[in-house]
């Protein structure tokens, strides 16, 4: 009789123990998705943080866009006083005026090229000129106005027919190899502005 009741009892205990084991396995399996979800969020945050340097770089390089460059506002025209210095103190009829016109022309040609006048606005060129011209005395302004026709003629000769000026270039103490040292478009940009603002005079060469 005792063995008759003991066997079912053992079976019940085994069943209960098996149920506990299954429950424990299911619990550990349920905890795995949570643990696997954590790395996913970590990778998401990692990928999110890795995007920050990229967007920052794009913002910084955008500030260097050459399309935002305005030469006239960023780089003013300099060297005006030195460029025009040889244009003063002489005029038509003055001894040596022919050689002095070549020296003045060479100075303005180099200035026009260095300042890239063809890329400047007429207003910028006018401003550079008046920064020098307005500081002159009345006599100096008049003297420059009288000399200007001779200067621009010498400049055009240097640009178009330098060989015919070999003797004048040598007598002026200039290096023919460095002349004219200017492109026609840069000189024309300067000349066209000065022709419009330098007063006309009755001076004759």
Tab-separated table of C-alpha atoms in Angstrom, residues 2-205:
chain	number	residue	atom	x	y	z
A	2	UNK	CA	2.740	2.383	0.829
A	3	UNK	CA	4.539	1.894	-2.479
A	4	UNK	CA	1.228	2.457	-4.233
A	5	UNK	CA	1.001	6.015	-2.817
A	6	UNK	CA	4.696	6.819	-2.863
A	7	UNK	CA	5.123	6.505	-6.649
A	8	UNK	CA	2.465	9.092	-7.562
A	9	UNK	CA	3.897	11.422	-4.948
A	10	UNK	CA	7.346	11.140	-6.468
A	11	UNK	CA	5.911	11.837	-9.883
A	12	UNK	CA	4.154	14.939	-8.568
A	13	UNK	CA	7.394	16.212	-7.003
A	14	UNK	CA	9.265	15.598	-10.234
A	15	UNK	CA	6.600	17.446	-12.170
A	16	UNK	CA	6.749	20.375	-9.769
A	17	UNK	CA	10.538	20.475	-9.956
A	18	UNK	CA	10.402	20.369	-13.754
A	19	UNK	CA	7.889	23.230	-13.728
A	20	UNK	CA	10.210	25.314	-11.583
A	21	UNK	CA	13.099	24.651	-13.928
A	22	UNK	CA	11.020	25.647	-16.967
A	23	UNK	CA	9.900	28.833	-15.242
A	24	UNK	CA	13.493	29.718	-14.415
A	25	UNK	CA	14.532	29.144	-18.024
A	26	UNK	CA	11.712	31.333	-19.325
A	27	UNK	CA	12.679	34.099	-16.896
A	28	UNK	CA	16.285	34.128	-18.045
A	29	UNK	CA	15.132	34.106	-21.668
A	30	UNK	CA	12.920	37.126	-20.990
A	31	UNK	CA	15.856	38.993	-19.496
A	32	UNK	CA	17.997	38.454	-22.624
A	33	UNK	CA	16.081	40.887	-24.903
A	34	UNK	CA	16.508	43.631	-22.315
A	35	UNK	CA	20.194	43.014	-22.151
A	36	UNK	CA	20.451	42.880	-25.946
A	37	UNK	CA	18.398	46.091	-26.255
A	38	UNK	CA	20.954	48.030	-24.257
A	39	UNK	CA	23.769	47.673	-26.808
A	40	UNK	CA	21.315	48.725	-29.526
A	41	UNK	CA	20.626	51.985	-27.729
A	42	UNK	CA	24.318	52.386	-27.064
A	43	UNK	CA	25.078	51.941	-30.771
A	44	UNK	CA	22.316	54.384	-31.637
A	45	UNK	CA	23.773	56.996	-29.318
A	46	UNK	CA	27.223	56.216	-30.639
A	47	UNK	CA	26.099	56.693	-34.224
A	48	UNK	CA	24.314	59.889	-33.231
A	49	UNK	CA	27.449	61.285	-31.643
A	50	UNK	CA	29.528	60.324	-34.660
A	51	UNK	CA	27.333	62.541	-36.858
A	52	UNK	CA	28.146	65.694	-34.873
A	53	UNK	CA	31.686	66.208	-36.172
A	54	UNK	CA	30.439	65.778	-39.743
A	55	UNK	CA	27.769	68.473	-39.430
A	56	UNK	CA	30.190	70.763	-37.602
A	57	UNK	CA	32.752	70.402	-40.358
A	58	UNK	CA	30.195	71.251	-43.003
A	59	UNK	CA	29.214	74.404	-41.131
A	60	UNK	CA	32.809	75.551	-40.819
A	61	UNK	CA	33.767	74.950	-44.427
A	62	UNK	CA	30.626	76.700	-45.579
A	63	UNK	CA	32.027	79.954	-44.217
A	64	UNK	CA	34.955	79.642	-46.649
A	65	UNK	CA	32.747	79.532	-49.733
A	66	UNK	CA	34.585	81.520	-52.446
A	67	UNK	CA	31.210	82.736	-53.648
A	68	UNK	CA	31.004	84.999	-50.611
A	69	UNK	CA	34.268	86.734	-51.497
A	70	UNK	CA	34.040	90.406	-52.458
A	71	UNK	CA	37.453	91.666	-53.477
A	72	UNK	CA	36.558	95.354	-53.335
A	73	UNK	CA	35.246	95.185	-49.780
A	74	UNK	CA	37.824	92.790	-48.348
A	75	UNK	CA	40.988	94.132	-49.982
A	76	UNK	CA	41.239	97.886	-50.467
A	77	UNK	CA	43.504	99.311	-53.173
A	78	UNK	CA	46.808	100.320	-51.605
A	79	UNK	CA	50.029	101.977	-52.766
A	80	UNK	CA	48.258	104.912	-54.413
A	81	UNK	CA	50.589	107.629	-53.126
A	82	UNK	CA	53.747	105.822	-54.226
A	83	UNK	CA	52.250	104.999	-57.622
A	84	UNK	CA	51.361	108.638	-58.373
A	85	UNK	CA	54.486	110.213	-56.873
A	86	UNK	CA	56.328	110.396	-60.254
A	87	UNK	CA	53.330	112.240	-61.712
A	88	UNK	CA	54.016	115.434	-59.749
A	89	UNK	CA	56.477	118.289	-60.158
A	90	UNK	CA	56.522	118.531	-63.931
A	91	UNK	CA	54.220	119.157	-66.864
A	92	UNK	CA	54.143	119.889	-70.585
A	93	UNK	CA	56.994	122.151	-71.645
A	94	UNK	CA	59.121	121.348	-68.586
A	95	UNK	CA	62.647	120.154	-69.358
A	96	UNK	CA	62.758	116.348	-69.440
A	97	UNK	CA	58.961	116.034	-69.429
A	98	UNK	CA	59.088	113.342	-72.126
A	99	UNK	CA	61.261	111.076	-69.976
A	100	UNK	CA	59.289	111.906	-66.841
A	101	UNK	CA	56.072	110.905	-68.580
A	102	UNK	CA	57.583	107.476	-69.275
A	103	UNK	CA	58.626	107.094	-65.635
A	104	UNK	CA	55.157	108.106	-64.429
A	105	UNK	CA	53.496	105.791	-66.924
A	106	UNK	CA	55.661	102.852	-65.852
A	107	UNK	CA	54.764	103.505	-62.212
A	108	UNK	CA	51.018	103.584	-62.907
A	109	UNK	CA	51.211	100.513	-65.143
A	110	UNK	CA	52.819	98.450	-62.399
A	111	UNK	CA	50.259	99.747	-59.910
A	112	UNK	CA	47.345	98.883	-62.194
A	113	UNK	CA	48.674	95.351	-62.600
A	114	UNK	CA	49.473	94.768	-58.913
A	115	UNK	CA	46.051	96.068	-57.845
A	116	UNK	CA	44.281	94.008	-60.560
A	117	UNK	CA	42.296	97.052	-61.648
A	118	UNK	CA	40.133	95.132	-64.122
A	119	UNK	CA	38.622	93.199	-61.218
A	120	UNK	CA	37.835	96.384	-59.268
A	121	UNK	CA	34.711	98.470	-59.478
A	122	UNK	CA	35.013	102.025	-60.862
A	123	UNK	CA	33.939	103.300	-57.445
A	124	UNK	CA	36.821	101.495	-55.742
A	125	UNK	CA	39.330	102.941	-58.223
A	126	UNK	CA	37.887	106.437	-57.776
A	127	UNK	CA	38.144	106.122	-54.009
A	128	UNK	CA	41.793	105.077	-54.250
A	129	UNK	CA	42.569	107.980	-56.591
A	130	UNK	CA	40.805	110.615	-54.495
A	131	UNK	CA	42.553	109.388	-51.348
A	132	UNK	CA	45.717	110.771	-53.002
A	133	UNK	CA	44.340	113.595	-55.173
A	134	UNK	CA	42.324	115.309	-52.422
A	135	UNK	CA	45.493	115.733	-50.360
A	136	UNK	CA	47.238	117.761	-53.091
A	137	UNK	CA	47.466	121.517	-53.267
A	138	UNK	CA	45.583	123.340	-56.023
A	139	UNK	CA	48.823	123.776	-57.978
A	140	UNK	CA	49.644	120.071	-57.677
A	141	UNK	CA	46.170	119.070	-58.831
A	142	UNK	CA	46.451	121.364	-61.818
A	143	UNK	CA	49.943	120.092	-62.604
A	144	UNK	CA	48.758	116.477	-62.582
A	145	UNK	CA	45.795	117.323	-64.812
A	146	UNK	CA	48.190	118.885	-67.330
A	147	UNK	CA	50.568	115.914	-67.185
A	148	UNK	CA	47.884	113.207	-67.389
A	149	UNK	CA	47.506	113.233	-71.222
A	150	UNK	CA	51.265	112.746	-71.624
A	151	UNK	CA	51.289	109.974	-69.013
A	152	UNK	CA	48.491	107.941	-70.565
A	153	UNK	CA	50.001	108.341	-74.065
A	154	UNK	CA	53.319	107.008	-72.767
A	155	UNK	CA	51.526	104.107	-71.082
A	156	UNK	CA	49.701	103.164	-74.271
A	157	UNK	CA	52.967	103.362	-76.226
A	158	UNK	CA	54.614	101.007	-73.740
A	159	UNK	CA	51.734	98.581	-74.106
A	160	UNK	CA	51.488	98.692	-77.895
A	161	UNK	CA	54.889	99.717	-79.283
A	162	UNK	CA	57.588	99.384	-76.653
A	163	UNK	CA	60.332	98.820	-79.238
A	164	UNK	CA	59.935	102.358	-80.542
A	165	UNK	CA	60.584	103.671	-77.027
A	166	UNK	CA	63.846	101.832	-76.393
A	167	UNK	CA	65.909	105.017	-76.231
A	168	UNK	CA	63.464	106.872	-73.986
A	169	UNK	CA	63.250	103.883	-71.647
A	170	UNK	CA	67.036	103.716	-71.341
A	171	UNK	CA	67.359	107.487	-70.844
A	172	UNK	CA	64.699	107.317	-68.130
A	173	UNK	CA	66.813	104.748	-66.275
A	174	UNK	CA	64.146	102.037	-66.510
A	175	UNK	CA	64.571	98.316	-67.122
A	176	UNK	CA	63.005	97.505	-70.485
A	177	UNK	CA	62.608	93.847	-69.476
A	178	UNK	CA	60.099	94.775	-66.763
A	179	UNK	CA	57.966	96.973	-69.054
A	180	UNK	CA	55.128	97.348	-69.589
A	181	UNK	CA	54.507	94.894	-66.756
A	182	UNK	CA	50.755	95.274	-67.129
A	183	UNK	CA	47.934	93.741	-69.129
A	184	UNK	CA	45.922	96.018	-71.381
A	185	UNK	CA	42.680	95.318	-69.511
A	186	UNK	CA	44.150	96.370	-66.160
A	187	UNK	CA	45.488	99.611	-67.624
A	188	UNK	CA	42.250	100.391	-69.431
A	189	UNK	CA	40.295	99.918	-66.199
A	190	UNK	CA	42.442	102.604	-64.552
A	191	UNK	CA	42.621	104.952	-67.530
A	192	UNK	CA	38.872	104.929	-68.177
A	193	UNK	CA	38.181	106.001	-64.593
A	194	UNK	CA	40.828	108.746	-64.584
A	195	UNK	CA	39.704	110.059	-67.964
A	196	UNK	CA	36.299	110.630	-66.438
A	197	UNK	CA	37.424	112.477	-63.307
A	198	UNK	CA	40.698	114.281	-64.086
A	199	UNK	CA	39.860	117.861	-65.156
A	200	UNK	CA	40.708	118.760	-68.725
A	201	UNK	CA	43.264	121.533	-69.202
A	202	UNK	CA	44.696	123.579	-72.024
A	203	UNK	CA	48.221	122.351	-71.399
A	204	UNK	CA	50.180	121.222	-74.427
A	205	UNK	CA	53.113	118.826	-74.632
